[in-house]
PDB file of N, CA and C in Angstrom:
ATOM      1  N   MET A   1       0.844  -1.156   0.000  1.00 68.00           N
ATOM      2  CA  MET A   1       0.000   0.000   0.000  1.00 68.00           C
ATOM      3  C   MET A   1       0.901   1.235   0.000  1.00 68.00           C
ATOM      4  N   SER A   2       0.536   2.226  -0.758  1.00 77.00           N
ATOM      5  CA  SER A   2       1.308   3.467  -0.832  1.00 77.00           C
ATOM      6  C   SER A   2       0.449   4.626  -0.337  1.00 77.00           C
ATOM      7  N   LEU A   3       1.013   5.424   0.535  1.00 79.00           N
ATOM      8  CA  LEU A   3       0.328   6.600   1.080  1.00 79.00           C
ATOM      9  C   LEU A   3       1.222   7.817   0.893  1.00 79.00           C
ATOM     10  N   TYR A   4       0.603   8.941   0.598  1.00 83.00           N
ATOM     11  CA  TYR A   4       1.340  10.190   0.498  1.00 83.00           C
ATOM     12  C   TYR A   4       1.120  10.982   1.778  1.00 83.00           C
ATOM     13  N   ASP A   5       2.181  11.592   2.268  1.00 84.00           N
ATOM     14  CA  ASP A   5       2.149  12.346   3.509  1.00 84.00           C
ATOM     15  C   ASP A   5       2.823  13.687   3.260  1.00 84.00           C
ATOM     16  N   LEU A   6       2.396  14.715   3.962  1.00 88.00           N
ATOM     17  CA  LEU A   6       3.024  16.027   3.853  1.00 88.00           C
ATOM     18  C   LEU A   6       3.879  16.263   5.086  1.00 88.00           C
ATOM     19  N   ARG A   7       5.163  16.551   4.881  1.00 88.00           N
ATOM     20  CA  ARG A   7       6.111  16.770   5.976  1.00 88.00           C
ATOM     21  C   ARG A   7       6.863  18.074   5.761  1.00 88.00           C
ATOM     22  N   TYR A   8       7.374  18.640   6.851  1.00 90.00           N
ATOM     23  CA  TYR A   8       8.193  19.843   6.812  1.00 90.00           C
ATOM     24  C   TYR A   8       9.638  19.457   7.100  1.00 90.00           C
ATOM     25  N   PRO A   9      10.524  19.463   6.106  1.00 89.00           N
ATOM     26  CA  PRO A   9      11.935  19.176   6.383  1.00 89.00           C
ATOM     27  C   PRO A   9      12.546  20.275   7.259  1.00 89.00           C
ATOM     28  N   HIS A  10      13.552  19.909   8.041  1.00 90.00           N
ATOM     29  CA  HIS A  10      14.192  20.877   8.941  1.00 90.00           C
ATOM     30  C   HIS A  10      14.785  22.049   8.173  1.00 90.00           C
ATOM     31  N   ALA A  11      15.342  21.778   7.007  1.00 91.00           N
ATOM     32  CA  ALA A  11      15.937  22.857   6.210  1.00 91.00           C
ATOM     33  C   ALA A  11      14.868  23.857   5.772  1.00 91.00           C
ATOM     34  N   GLU A  12      13.700  23.363   5.375  1.00 91.00           N
ATOM     35  CA  GLU A  12      12.617  24.256   4.955  1.00 91.00           C
ATOM     36  C   GLU A  12      12.103  25.075   6.130  1.00 91.00           C
ATOM     37  N   LEU A  13      12.001  24.464   7.305  1.00 92.00           N
ATOM     38  CA  LEU A  13      11.560  25.203   8.491  1.00 92.00           C
ATOM     39  C   LEU A  13      12.533  26.328   8.825  1.00 92.00           C
ATOM     40  N   ALA A  14      13.831  26.030   8.756  1.00 93.00           N
ATOM     41  CA  ALA A  14      14.838  27.047   9.070  1.00 93.00           C
ATOM     42  C   ALA A  14      14.825  28.166   8.035  1.00 93.00           C
ATOM     43  N   GLN A  15      14.728  27.808   6.767  1.00 94.00           N
ATOM     44  CA  GLN A  15      14.729  28.820   5.712  1.00 94.00           C
ATOM     45  C   GLN A  15      13.475  29.690   5.790  1.00 94.00           C
ATOM     46  N   ALA A  16      12.340  29.098   6.069  1.00 93.00           N
ATOM     47  CA  ALA A  16      11.104  29.867   6.186  1.00 93.00           C
ATOM     48  C   ALA A  16      11.158  30.816   7.383  1.00 93.00           C
ATOM     49  N   ALA A  17      11.776  30.372   8.468  1.00 93.00           N
ATOM     50  CA  ALA A  17      11.913  31.247   9.644  1.00 93.00           C
ATOM     51  C   ALA A  17      12.819  32.429   9.325  1.00 93.00           C
ATOM     52  N   ARG A  18      13.907  32.183   8.573  1.00 94.00           N
ATOM     53  CA  ARG A  18      14.807  33.279   8.194  1.00 94.00           C
ATOM     54  C   ARG A  18      14.128  34.277   7.271  1.00 94.00           C
ATOM     55  N   GLU A  19      13.312  33.765   6.361  1.00 95.00           N
ATOM     56  CA  GLU A  19      12.662  34.634   5.392  1.00 95.00           C
ATOM     57  C   GLU A  19      11.343  35.223   5.890  1.00 95.00           C
ATOM     58  N   GLY A  20      10.880  34.773   7.049  1.00 93.00           N
ATOM     59  CA  GLY A  20       9.654  35.312   7.628  1.00 93.00           C
ATOM     60  C   GLY A  20       8.400  34.882   6.887  1.00 93.00           C
ATOM     61  N   ARG A  21       8.371  33.659   6.416  1.00 93.00           N
ATOM     62  CA  ARG A  21       7.200  33.157   5.696  1.00 93.00           C
ATOM     63  C   ARG A  21       6.809  31.799   6.264  1.00 93.00           C
ATOM     64  N   ARG A  22       5.665  31.297   5.813  1.00 93.00           N
ATOM     65  CA  ARG A  22       5.224  29.975   6.246  1.00 93.00           C
ATOM     66  C   ARG A  22       5.997  28.901   5.496  1.00 93.00           C
ATOM     67  N   PRO A  23       6.337  27.808   6.151  1.00 93.00           N
ATOM     68  CA  PRO A  23       7.049  26.734   5.451  1.00 93.00           C
ATOM     69  C   PRO A  23       6.129  26.021   4.461  1.00 93.00           C
ATOM     70  N   VAL A  24       6.719  25.485   3.426  1.00 92.00           N
ATOM     71  CA  VAL A  24       5.981  24.746   2.409  1.00 92.00           C
ATOM     72  C   VAL A  24       6.232  23.259   2.639  1.00 92.00           C
ATOM     73  N   PRO A  25       5.173  22.472   2.826  1.00 91.00           N
ATOM     74  CA  PRO A  25       5.395  21.038   3.044  1.00 91.00           C
ATOM     75  C   PRO A  25       5.814  20.340   1.760  1.00 91.00           C
ATOM     76  N   THR A  26       6.540  19.242   1.947  1.00 91.00           N
ATOM     77  CA  THR A  26       6.919  18.427   0.793  1.00 91.00           C
ATOM     78  C   THR A  26       6.123  17.130   0.843  1.00 91.00           C
ATOM     79  N   LYS A  27       5.810  16.634  -0.333  1.00 90.00           N
ATOM     80  CA  LYS A  27       5.031  15.412  -0.456  1.00 90.00           C
ATOM     81  C   LYS A  27       5.971  14.216  -0.305  1.00 90.00           C
ATOM     82  N   THR A  28       5.675  13.332   0.649  1.00 87.00           N
ATOM     83  CA  THR A  28       6.508  12.169   0.925  1.00 87.00           C
ATOM     84  C   THR A  28       5.694  10.905   0.666  1.00 87.00           C
ATOM     85  N   LEU A  29       6.279   9.986  -0.059  1.00 86.00           N
ATOM     86  CA  LEU A  29       5.627   8.713  -0.342  1.00 86.00           C
ATOM     87  C   LEU A  29       6.027   7.710   0.727  1.00 86.00           C
ATOM     88  N   ARG A  30       5.039   7.102   1.333  1.00 80.00           N
ATOM     89  CA  ARG A  30       5.286   6.061   2.339  1.00 80.00           C
ATOM     90  C   ARG A  30       4.663   4.769   1.842  1.00 80.00           C
ATOM     91  N   ARG A  31       5.430   3.718   1.904  1.00 78.00           N
ATOM     92  CA  ARG A  31       4.926   2.410   1.473  1.00 78.00           C
ATOM     93  C   ARG A  31       4.859   1.496   2.686  1.00 78.00           C
ATOM     94  N   ILE A  32       3.727   0.834   2.835  1.00 70.00           N
ATOM     95  CA  ILE A  32       3.572  -0.107   3.942  1.00 70.00           C
ATOM     96  C   ILE A  32       3.200  -1.471   3.371  1.00 70.00           C
ATOM     97  N   ILE A  33       3.516  -2.487   4.125  1.00 65.00           N
ATOM     98  CA  ILE A  33       3.240  -3.861   3.720  1.00 65.00           C
ATOM     99  C   ILE A  33       1.997  -4.325   4.453  1.00 65.00           C
ATOM    100  N   SER A  34       1.288  -5.224   3.875  1.00 59.00           N
ATOM    101  CA  SER A  34       0.061  -5.749   4.466  1.00 59.00           C
ATOM    102  C   SER A  34       0.334  -6.325   5.850  1.00 59.00           C
ATOM    103  N   TRP A  35      -0.672  -6.273   6.704  1.00 60.00           N
ATOM    104  CA  TRP A  35      -0.535  -6.794   8.063  1.00 60.00           C
ATOM    105  C   TRP A  35      -0.364  -8.300   8.065  1.00 60.00           C
ATOM    106  N   GLN A  36      -0.736  -8.985   6.989  1.00 59.00           N
ATOM    107  CA  GLN A  36      -0.643 -10.436   6.960  1.00 59.00           C
ATOM    108  C   GLN A  36       0.796 -10.918   7.100  1.00 59.00           C
ATOM    109  N   SER A  37       1.738 -10.172   6.556  1.00 58.00           N
ATOM    110  CA  SER A  37       3.126 -10.595   6.718  1.00 58.00           C
ATOM    111  C   SER A  37       3.554 -10.494   8.176  1.00 58.00           C
ATOM    112  N   MET A  38       3.008  -9.522   8.906  1.00 58.00           N
ATOM    113  CA  MET A  38       3.332  -9.410  10.331  1.00 58.00           C
ATOM    114  C   MET A  38       2.806 -10.620  11.095  1.00 58.00           C
ATOM    115  N   VAL A  39       1.619 -11.104  10.712  1.00 57.00           N
ATOM    116  CA  VAL A  39       1.049 -12.266  11.382  1.00 57.00           C
ATOM    117  C   VAL A  39       1.958 -13.479  11.186  1.00 57.00           C
ATOM    118  N   ARG A  40       2.504 -13.625   9.997  1.00 59.00           N
ATOM    119  CA  ARG A  40       3.362 -14.782   9.722  1.00 59.00           C
ATOM    120  C   ARG A  40       4.697 -14.707  10.452  1.00 59.00           C
ATOM    121  N   HIS A  41       5.188 -13.502  10.725  1.00 59.00           N
ATOM    122  CA  HIS A  41       6.523 -13.357  11.289  1.00 59.00           C
ATOM    123  C   HIS A  41       6.514 -12.836  12.723  1.00 59.00           C
ATOM    124  N   CYS A  42       5.471 -13.109  13.462  1.00 59.00           N
ATOM    125  CA  CYS A  42       5.410 -12.668  14.855  1.00 59.00           C
ATOM    126  C   CYS A  42       6.469 -13.398  15.674  1.00 59.00           C
ATOM    127  N   ARG A  43       6.998 -12.698  16.672  1.00 60.00           N
ATOM    128  CA  ARG A  43       8.053 -13.298  17.488  1.00 60.00           C
ATOM    129  C   ARG A  43       7.528 -14.464  18.306  1.00 60.00           C
ATOM    130  N   LYS A  44       6.308 -14.335  18.835  1.00 57.00           N
ATOM    131  CA  LYS A  44       5.798 -15.357  19.738  1.00 57.00           C
ATOM    132  C   LYS A  44       4.843 -16.326  19.050  1.00 57.00           C
ATOM    133  N   GLY A  45       4.633 -16.160  17.768  1.00 60.00           N
ATOM    134  CA  GLY A  45       3.812 -17.113  17.043  1.00 60.00           C
ATOM    135  C   GLY A  45       2.347 -16.756  16.939  1.00 60.00           C
ATOM    136  N   SER A  46       1.874 -15.760  17.667  1.00 65.00           N
ATOM    137  CA  SER A  46       0.472 -15.380  17.541  1.00 65.00           C
ATOM    138  C   SER A  46       0.349 -13.861  17.548  1.00 65.00           C
ATOM    139  N   PHE A  47      -0.612 -13.411  16.802  1.00 67.00           N
ATOM    140  CA  PHE A  47      -0.840 -11.979  16.667  1.00 67.00           C
ATOM    141  C   PHE A  47      -1.309 -11.368  17.990  1.00 67.00           C
ATOM    142  N   SER A  48      -2.146 -12.082  18.723  1.00 72.00           N
ATOM    143  CA  SER A  48      -2.661 -11.554  19.984  1.00 72.00           C
ATOM    144  C   SER A  48      -1.548 -11.413  21.023  1.00 72.00           C
ATOM    145  N   ALA A  49      -0.550 -12.297  20.973  1.00 73.00           N
ATOM    146  CA  ALA A  49       0.567 -12.179  21.912  1.00 73.00           C
ATOM    147  C   ALA A  49       1.370 -10.917  21.632  1.00 73.00           C
ATOM    148  N   GLU A  50       1.550 -10.582  20.348  1.00 72.00           N
ATOM    149  CA  GLU A  50       2.248  -9.346  19.990  1.00 72.00           C
ATOM    150  C   GLU A  50       1.494  -8.130  20.511  1.00 72.00           C
ATOM    151  N   ILE A  51       0.183  -8.148  20.355  1.00 73.00           N
ATOM    152  CA  ILE A  51      -0.639  -7.022  20.807  1.00 73.00           C
ATOM    153  C   ILE A  51      -0.588  -6.912  22.323  1.00 73.00           C
ATOM    154  N   ALA A  52      -0.689  -8.040  23.023  1.00 77.00           N
ATOM    155  CA  ALA A  52      -0.642  -8.024  24.484  1.00 77.00           C
ATOM    156  C   ALA A  52       0.710  -7.510  24.977  1.00 77.00           C
ATOM    157  N   THR A  53       1.789  -7.879  24.310  1.00 79.00           N
ATOM    158  CA  THR A  53       3.121  -7.403  24.681  1.00 79.00           C
ATOM    159  C   THR A  53       3.227  -5.893  24.501  1.00 79.00           C
ATOM    160  N   ALA A  54       2.739  -5.391  23.373  1.00 77.00           N
ATOM    161  CA  ALA A  54       2.780  -3.950  23.121  1.00 77.00           C
ATOM    162  C   ALA A  54       1.925  -3.191  24.130  1.00 77.00           C
ATOM    163  N   GLU A  55       0.775  -3.757  24.482  1.00 80.00           N
ATOM    164  CA  GLU A  55      -0.092  -3.118  25.464  1.00 80.00           C
ATOM    165  C   GLU A  55       0.587  -3.083  26.833  1.00 80.00           C
ATOM    166  N   GLY A  56       1.250  -4.172  27.207  1.00 83.00           N
ATOM    167  CA  GLY A  56       1.959  -4.213  28.485  1.00 83.00           C
ATOM    168  C   GLY A  56       3.088  -3.202  28.544  1.00 83.00           C
ATOM    169  N   ARG A  57       3.829  -3.050  27.437  1.00 85.00           N
ATOM    170  CA  ARG A  57       4.900  -2.050  27.394  1.00 85.00           C
ATOM    171  C   ARG A  57       4.339  -0.639  27.548  1.00 85.00           C
ATOM    172  N   ALA A  58       3.216  -0.383  26.894  1.00 81.00           N
ATOM    173  CA  ALA A  58       2.611   0.945  26.984  1.00 81.00           C
ATOM    174  C   ALA A  58       2.142   1.235  28.411  1.00 81.00           C
ATOM    175  N   ARG A  59       1.556   0.237  29.061  1.00 83.00           N
ATOM    176  CA  ARG A  59       1.128   0.435  30.459  1.00 83.00           C
ATOM    177  C   ARG A  59       2.326   0.688  31.360  1.00 83.00           C
ATOM    178  N   LEU A  60       3.411  -0.065  31.152  1.00 87.00           N
ATOM    179  CA  LEU A  60       4.607   0.124  31.959  1.00 87.00           C
ATOM    180  C   LEU A  60       5.187   1.521  31.761  1.00 87.00           C
ATOM    181  N   ARG A  61       5.254   1.983  30.500  1.00 85.00           N
ATOM    182  CA  ARG A  61       5.751   3.340  30.241  1.00 85.00           C
ATOM    183  C   ARG A  61       4.890   4.376  30.947  1.00 85.00           C
ATOM    184  N   GLY A  62       3.580   4.195  30.922  1.00 82.00           N
ATOM    185  CA  GLY A  62       2.679   5.125  31.600  1.00 82.00           C
ATOM    186  C   GLY A  62       2.898   5.137  33.106  1.00 82.00           C
ATOM    187  N   ARG A  63       3.061   3.945  33.689  1.00 86.00           N
ATOM    188  CA  ARG A  63       3.307   3.875  35.137  1.00 86.00           C
ATOM    189  C   ARG A  63       4.627   4.532  35.511  1.00 86.00           C
ATOM    190  N   LEU A  64       5.678   4.258  34.740  1.00 88.00           N
ATOM    191  CA  LEU A  64       6.990   4.845  35.047  1.00 88.00           C
ATOM    192  C   LEU A  64       6.956   6.368  34.914  1.00 88.00           C
ATOM    193  N   GLU A  65       6.254   6.860  33.911  1.00 85.00           N
ATOM    194  CA  GLU A  65       6.155   8.307  33.723  1.00 85.00           C
ATOM    195  C   GLU A  65       5.356   8.946  34.862  1.00 85.00           C
ATOM    196  N   ALA A  66       4.301   8.280  35.324  1.00 85.00           N
ATOM    197  CA  ALA A  66       3.513   8.798  36.451  1.00 85.00           C
ATOM    198  C   ALA A  66       4.348   8.794  37.739  1.00 85.00           C
ATOM    199  N   GLN A  67       5.158   7.751  37.943  1.00 88.00           N
ATOM    200  CA  GLN A  67       6.022   7.708  39.122  1.00 88.00           C
ATOM    201  C   GLN A  67       7.057   8.821  39.074  1.00 88.00           C
ATOM    202  N   ARG A  68       7.604   9.089  37.883  1.00 86.00           N
ATOM    203  CA  ARG A  68       8.579  10.166  37.743  1.00 86.00           C
ATOM    204  C   ARG A  68       7.932  11.516  38.036  1.00 86.00           C
ATOM    205  N   ALA A  69       6.707  11.717  37.567  1.00 86.00           N
ATOM    206  CA  ALA A  69       5.996  12.972  37.822  1.00 86.00           C
ATOM    207  C   ALA A  69       5.716  13.132  39.316  1.00 86.00           C
ATOM    208  N   ARG A  70       5.334  12.046  39.964  1.00 86.00           N
ATOM    209  CA  ARG A  70       5.066  12.103  41.404  1.00 86.00           C
ATOM    210  C   ARG A  70       6.332  12.453  42.177  1.00 86.00           C
ATOM    211  N   GLY A  71       7.467  11.868  41.754  1.00 87.00           N
ATOM    212  CA  GLY A  71       8.739  12.174  42.408  1.00 87.00           C
ATOM    213  C   GLY A  71       9.148  13.627  42.213  1.00 87.00           C
ATOM    214  N   LEU A  72       8.948  14.157  41.014  1.00 83.00           N
ATOM    215  CA  LEU A  72       9.258  15.571  40.769  1.00 83.00           C
ATOM    216  C   LEU A  72       8.369  16.482  41.598  1.00 83.00           C
ATOM    217  N   HIS A  73       7.089  16.120  41.703  1.00 82.00           N
ATOM    218  CA  HIS A  73       6.157  16.938  42.489  1.00 82.00           C
ATOM    219  C   HIS A  73       6.548  16.939  43.964  1.00 82.00           C
ATOM    220  N   ARG A  74       6.898  15.772  44.491  1.00 85.00           N
ATOM    221  CA  ARG A  74       7.298  15.692  45.906  1.00 85.00           C
ATOM    222  C   ARG A  74       8.601  16.431  46.167  1.00 85.00           C
ATOM    223  N   ALA A  75       9.468  16.510  45.152  1.00 85.00           N
ATOM    224  CA  ALA A  75      10.738  17.225  45.314  1.00 85.00           C
ATOM    225  C   ALA A  75      10.566  18.728  45.158  1.00 85.00           C
ATOM    226  N   GLY A  76       9.363  19.178  44.791  1.00 84.00           N
ATOM    227  CA  GLY A  76       9.104  20.603  44.697  1.00 84.00           C
ATOM    228  C   GLY A  76       9.292  21.194  43.314  1.00 84.00           C
ATOM    229  N   HIS A  77       9.448  20.367  42.306  1.00 80.00           N
ATOM    230  CA  HIS A  77       9.616  20.859  40.937  1.00 80.00           C
ATOM    231  C   HIS A  77       8.267  21.146  40.306  1.00 80.00           C
ATOM    232  N   ALA A  78       8.259  22.043  39.338  1.00 80.00           N
ATOM    233  CA  ALA A  78       7.040  22.322  38.583  1.00 80.00           C
ATOM    234  C   ALA A  78       6.765  21.156  37.631  1.00 80.00           C
ATOM    235  N   LEU A  79       5.503  20.873  37.404  1.00 77.00           N
ATOM    236  CA  LEU A  79       5.136  19.749  36.560  1.00 77.00           C
ATOM    237  C   LEU A  79       4.825  20.181  35.131  1.00 77.00           C
ATOM    238  N   ASP A  80       5.343  21.350  34.726  1.00 77.00           N
ATOM    239  CA  ASP A  80       5.080  21.825  33.370  1.00 77.00           C
ATOM    240  C   ASP A  80       5.778  20.978  32.325  1.00 77.00           C
ATOM    241  N   ASP A  81       6.912  20.381  32.656  1.00 70.00           N
ATOM    242  CA  ASP A  81       7.691  19.614  31.685  1.00 70.00           C
ATOM    243  C   ASP A  81       7.253  18.153  31.587  1.00 70.00           C
ATOM    244  N   VAL A  82       6.367  17.722  32.459  1.00 73.00           N
ATOM    245  CA  VAL A  82       5.968  16.319  32.492  1.00 73.00           C
ATOM    246  C   VAL A  82       4.939  16.067  31.394  1.00 73.00           C
ATOM    247  N   ASP A  83       5.205  15.062  30.592  1.00 73.00           N
ATOM    248  CA  ASP A  83       4.294  14.696  29.522  1.00 73.00           C
ATOM    249  C   ASP A  83       4.002  13.207  29.624  1.00 73.00           C
ATOM    250  N   ILE A  84       2.806  12.860  30.073  1.00 70.00           N
ATOM    251  CA  ILE A  84       2.412  11.461  30.185  1.00 70.00           C
ATOM    252  C   ILE A  84       1.652  11.101  28.916  1.00 70.00           C
ATOM    253  N   PRO A  85       2.122  10.092  28.183  1.00 65.00           N
ATOM    254  CA  PRO A  85       1.440   9.732  26.934  1.00 65.00           C
ATOM    255  C   PRO A  85       0.047   9.183  27.220  1.00 65.00           C
ATOM    256  N   PRO A  86      -0.868   9.303  26.265  1.00 67.00           N
ATOM    257  CA  PRO A  86      -2.212   8.762  26.482  1.00 67.00           C
ATOM    258  C   PRO A  86      -2.177   7.246  26.621  1.00 67.00           C
ATOM    259  N   ILE A  87      -3.125   6.728  27.362  1.00 66.00           N
ATOM    260  CA  ILE A  87      -3.200   5.293  27.588  1.00 66.00           C
ATOM    261  C   ILE A  87      -3.576   4.612  26.275  1.00 66.00           C
ATOM    262  N   ARG A  88      -2.860   3.553  25.962  1.00 61.00           N
ATOM    263  CA  ARG A  88      -3.147   2.799  24.741  1.00 61.00           C
ATOM    264  C   ARG A  88      -3.974   1.582  25.105  1.00 61.00           C
ATOM    265  N   HIS A  89      -5.080   1.448  24.455  1.00 62.00           N
ATOM    266  CA  HIS A  89      -5.991   0.350  24.729  1.00 62.00           C
ATOM    267  C   HIS A  89      -5.747  -0.779  23.743  1.00 62.00           C
ATOM    268  N   ARG A  90      -6.109  -1.977  24.136  1.00 59.00           N
ATOM    269  CA  ARG A  90      -5.904  -3.146  23.292  1.00 59.00           C
ATOM    270  C   ARG A  90      -6.550  -2.973  21.921  1.00 59.00           C
ATOM    271  N   HIS A  91      -7.730  -2.386  21.877  1.00 61.00           N
ATOM    272  CA  HIS A  91      -8.409  -2.203  20.601  1.00 61.00           C
ATOM    273  C   HIS A  91      -7.660  -1.193  19.739  1.00 61.00           C
ATOM    274  N   GLY A  92      -6.943  -0.271  20.374  1.00 61.00           N
ATOM    275  CA  GLY A  92      -6.115   0.641  19.617  1.00 61.00           C
ATOM    276  C   GLY A  92      -4.983  -0.093  18.917  1.00 61.00           C
ATOM    277  N   GLU A  93      -4.383  -1.074  19.590  1.00 57.00           N
ATOM    278  CA  GLU A  93      -3.331  -1.885  18.967  1.00 57.00           C
ATOM    279  C   GLU A  93      -3.882  -2.676  17.798  1.00 57.00           C
ATOM    280  N   LEU A  94      -5.097  -3.203  17.970  1.00 57.00           N
ATOM    281  CA  LEU A  94      -5.699  -3.921  16.857  1.00 57.00           C
ATOM    282  C   LEU A  94      -5.938  -3.001  15.675  1.00 57.00           C
ATOM    283  N   TRP A  95      -6.370  -1.775  15.961  1.00 58.00           N
ATOM    284  CA  TRP A  95      -6.627  -0.823  14.899  1.00 58.00           C
ATOM    285  C   TRP A  95      -5.340  -0.463  14.160  1.00 58.00           C
ATOM    286  N   HIS A  96      -4.266  -0.198  14.900  1.00 61.00           N
ATOM    287  CA  HIS A  96      -3.007   0.182  14.274  1.00 61.00           C
ATOM    288  C   HIS A  96      -2.351  -0.987  13.555  1.00 61.00           C
ATOM    289  N   ALA A  97      -2.682  -2.197  13.918  1.00 57.00           N
ATOM    290  CA  ALA A  97      -2.110  -3.363  13.249  1.00 57.00           C
ATOM    291  C   ALA A  97      -2.680  -3.547  11.858  1.00 57.00           C
ATOM    292  N   TRP A  98      -3.885  -3.079  11.642  1.00 53.00           N
ATOM    293  CA  TRP A  98      -4.492  -3.232  10.309  1.00 53.00           C
ATOM    294  C   TRP A  98      -3.883  -2.231   9.424  1.00 53.00           C
TER     295      TRP A  98
END
């Protein structure tokens, strides 16, 4: 499958900032392979195990980030720099796998 995406290269962003104008996006072609090949080459042999592993990693990242924020708050730091990613649900993994 081929998808076109619009991106701003760093050089264009810098040049547009120097010239005082809006940056112009460039058209980028992205090619993806069908999800069926992922099913055949899963590390653990099943698609659901891959999804469960990814979901567990996302939950762990969320917990670690929340613990870090709690530690910063208790130490008296401002929490403006803390960015906790949104919780990823199992159905979200299924959606992104397709």
